[in-house]
Short mmCIF file of C-alpha atoms in Angstrom, two decimals:
data_model
loop_
_atom_site.label_atom_id
_atom_site.label_comp_id
_atom_site.label_asym_id
_atom_site.label_seq_id
_atom_site.Cartn_x
_atom_site.Cartn_y
_atom_site.Cartn_z
CA MET A 198 0.00 0.00 0.00
CA PHE A 199 1.19 3.50 -0.68
CA LYS A 200 -0.42 5.42 2.18
CA ASN A 201 1.41 8.37 3.67
CA ASP A 202 0.60 11.70 5.30
CA TYR A 203 0.22 13.51 1.97
CA ILE A 204 -2.30 10.99 0.70
CA LEU A 205 -4.17 10.97 4.02
CA ASP A 206 -4.43 14.76 3.94
CA MET A 207 -5.67 14.72 0.34
CA VAL A 208 -8.28 12.05 1.01
CA GLU A 209 -9.53 13.77 4.17
CA SER A 210 -9.70 17.13 2.40
CA LEU A 211 -11.49 15.63 -0.58
CA GLY A 212 -13.93 13.84 1.74
CA LYS A 213 -14.74 17.09 3.52
CA ASN A 214 -15.29 18.92 0.25
CA ILE A 215 -17.50 16.18 -1.15
CA GLY A 216 -19.51 16.19 2.07
CA LYS A 217 -19.93 19.96 1.87
CA SER A 218 -20.98 19.78 -1.77
CA LEU A 219 -23.51 17.02 -1.24
CA THR A 220 -25.12 18.46 1.86
CA GLY A 221 -24.80 22.15 1.03
CA LYS A 222 -23.48 22.71 4.55
CA LYS A 223 -20.65 25.08 5.34
CA GLU A 224 -19.15 23.05 8.20
CA ASP A 225 -16.75 20.16 7.79
CA GLY A 226 -18.14 17.05 6.11
CA GLU A 227 -17.53 13.48 7.15
CA LYS A 228 -14.05 12.10 6.77
CA ILE A 229 -13.46 9.20 4.44
CA SER A 230 -12.12 6.19 6.31
CA ILE A 231 -8.85 5.49 4.55
CA GLU A 232 -8.77 1.93 5.85
CA ASN A 233 -11.80 1.13 3.69
CA LEU A 234 -10.21 2.36 0.46
CA SER A 235 -8.34 0.09 -1.92
CA ASP A 236 -5.13 1.20 -3.60
CA LYS A 237 -7.16 1.54 -6.79
CA ASP A 238 -9.68 3.82 -5.04
CA MET A 239 -6.92 5.90 -3.54
CA LEU A 240 -5.17 6.33 -6.88
CA MET A 241 -8.45 7.42 -8.46
CA ILE A 242 -9.01 10.01 -5.71
CA ILE A 243 -5.46 11.32 -6.03
CA LEU A 244 -5.67 11.60 -9.82
CA LYS A 245 -9.06 13.33 -9.65
CA LYS A 246 -7.63 15.88 -7.22
CA MET A 247 -4.58 16.46 -9.43
CA VAL A 248 -6.77 16.89 -12.53
CA ILE A 249 -8.95 19.39 -10.66
CA ASP A 250 -5.76 21.23 -9.65
CA LYS A 251 -4.55 21.03 -13.28
CA LYS A 252 -1.41 19.11 -12.31
CA TYR A 253 -1.60 16.92 -15.40
CA ASN A 254 2.09 15.99 -15.67
CA GLU A 255 2.32 15.18 -11.97
CA ALA A 256 -0.83 13.09 -12.23
CA GLU A 257 0.51 11.13 -15.18
CA ASN A 258 3.79 10.52 -13.37
CA THR A 259 1.86 9.31 -10.31
CA LEU A 260 -0.25 6.98 -12.43
CA PHE A 261 2.81 5.33 -14.00
CA GLU A 262 4.71 5.20 -10.71
CA ILE A 263 1.89 3.37 -8.94
CA VAL A 264 1.07 1.07 -11.86
CA ASN A 265 4.72 0.04 -12.08
CA LYS A 266 5.05 -0.36 -8.31
CA ILE A 267 1.86 -2.31 -7.53
CA LYS A 268 1.77 -5.10 -10.07
CA ASP A 269 -0.99 -7.27 -8.61
CA ILE A 270 -3.82 -4.75 -9.15
CA ASP A 271 -5.51 -4.01 -12.47
CA PHE A 272 -5.51 -0.23 -12.87
CA THR A 273 -6.98 -0.30 -16.42
CA GLU A 274 -10.18 1.51 -15.42
CA VAL A 275 -8.22 4.24 -13.63
CA GLY A 276 -5.83 4.84 -16.53
CA GLU A 277 -8.59 4.85 -19.13
CA TRP A 278 -10.57 7.34 -17.02
CA PHE A 279 -7.51 9.57 -16.58
CA TYR A 280 -6.67 9.83 -20.28
CA ASN A 281 -10.32 10.24 -21.23
CA GLU A 282 -10.60 13.09 -18.73
CA LEU A 283 -7.52 14.77 -20.21
CA SER A 284 -8.86 14.34 -23.75
CA LEU A 285 -11.92 16.39 -22.76
CA LYS A 286 -9.74 19.38 -21.81
CA LYS A 287 -9.36 22.30 -24.20
CA ASP A 288 -6.02 22.69 -25.94
CA GLU A 289 -5.51 26.05 -24.22
CA ASP A 290 -5.98 24.47 -20.80
CA LEU A 291 -3.53 21.69 -21.60
CA LEU A 292 -0.94 24.14 -22.97
CA GLU A 293 -1.27 26.48 -19.99
CA ASN A 294 -0.45 23.52 -17.78
CA ASN A 295 2.48 22.22 -19.84
CA PHE A 296 0.66 19.26 -21.37
CA LEU A 297 0.12 18.53 -25.05
CA ARG A 298 -2.70 16.64 -26.74
CA ASP A 299 -0.07 14.35 -28.30
CA GLU A 300 1.05 13.45 -24.76
CA ILE A 301 -2.45 12.14 -24.06
CA LYS A 302 -2.31 9.81 -27.06
CA GLN A 303 1.23 8.68 -26.26
CA GLY A 304 0.51 8.28 -22.55
CA LEU A 305 -2.56 6.16 -23.22
CA LYS A 306 -0.58 4.03 -25.68
CA ASP A 307 2.21 3.55 -23.11
CA PHE A 308 -0.30 2.80 -20.34
CA ARG A 309 -2.06 0.17 -22.45
CA ALA A 310 1.28 -1.41 -23.38
CA ILE A 311 2.24 -1.72 -19.71
CA ASN A 312 -1.14 -3.27 -18.90
CA SER A 313 -0.93 -5.75 -21.75
CA ARG A 314 2.55 -6.87 -20.61
CA ARG A 315 1.29 -7.24 -17.03
CA ARG A 316 -1.59 -9.46 -18.11
CA GLY A 317 0.92 -11.48 -20.09
#
């Protein structure tokens, strides 16, 4: 598992914000119990937060780091979601955040190649 203080803080913050959004309340929402999250769930939460923060390169690096580190989990759904989400971004948004549309295509190709090798 790849849990650390940074990830805990991100998950707790995201949980609070989701709680606030869903309830319309201004006070803190419920915390997400990190013990109940799988590595796949945690990666999805982290990538969603990074995409919201427009940290596309950092998110892609995180995706590949985790996929290469944790080999016994199928992250196909997470990777496909990530690259689909990036493909929906406007070119201006991608460029402003140092990411190119060609990187989306290449990243998805690389991600799929890694997954196909893992499944053997």
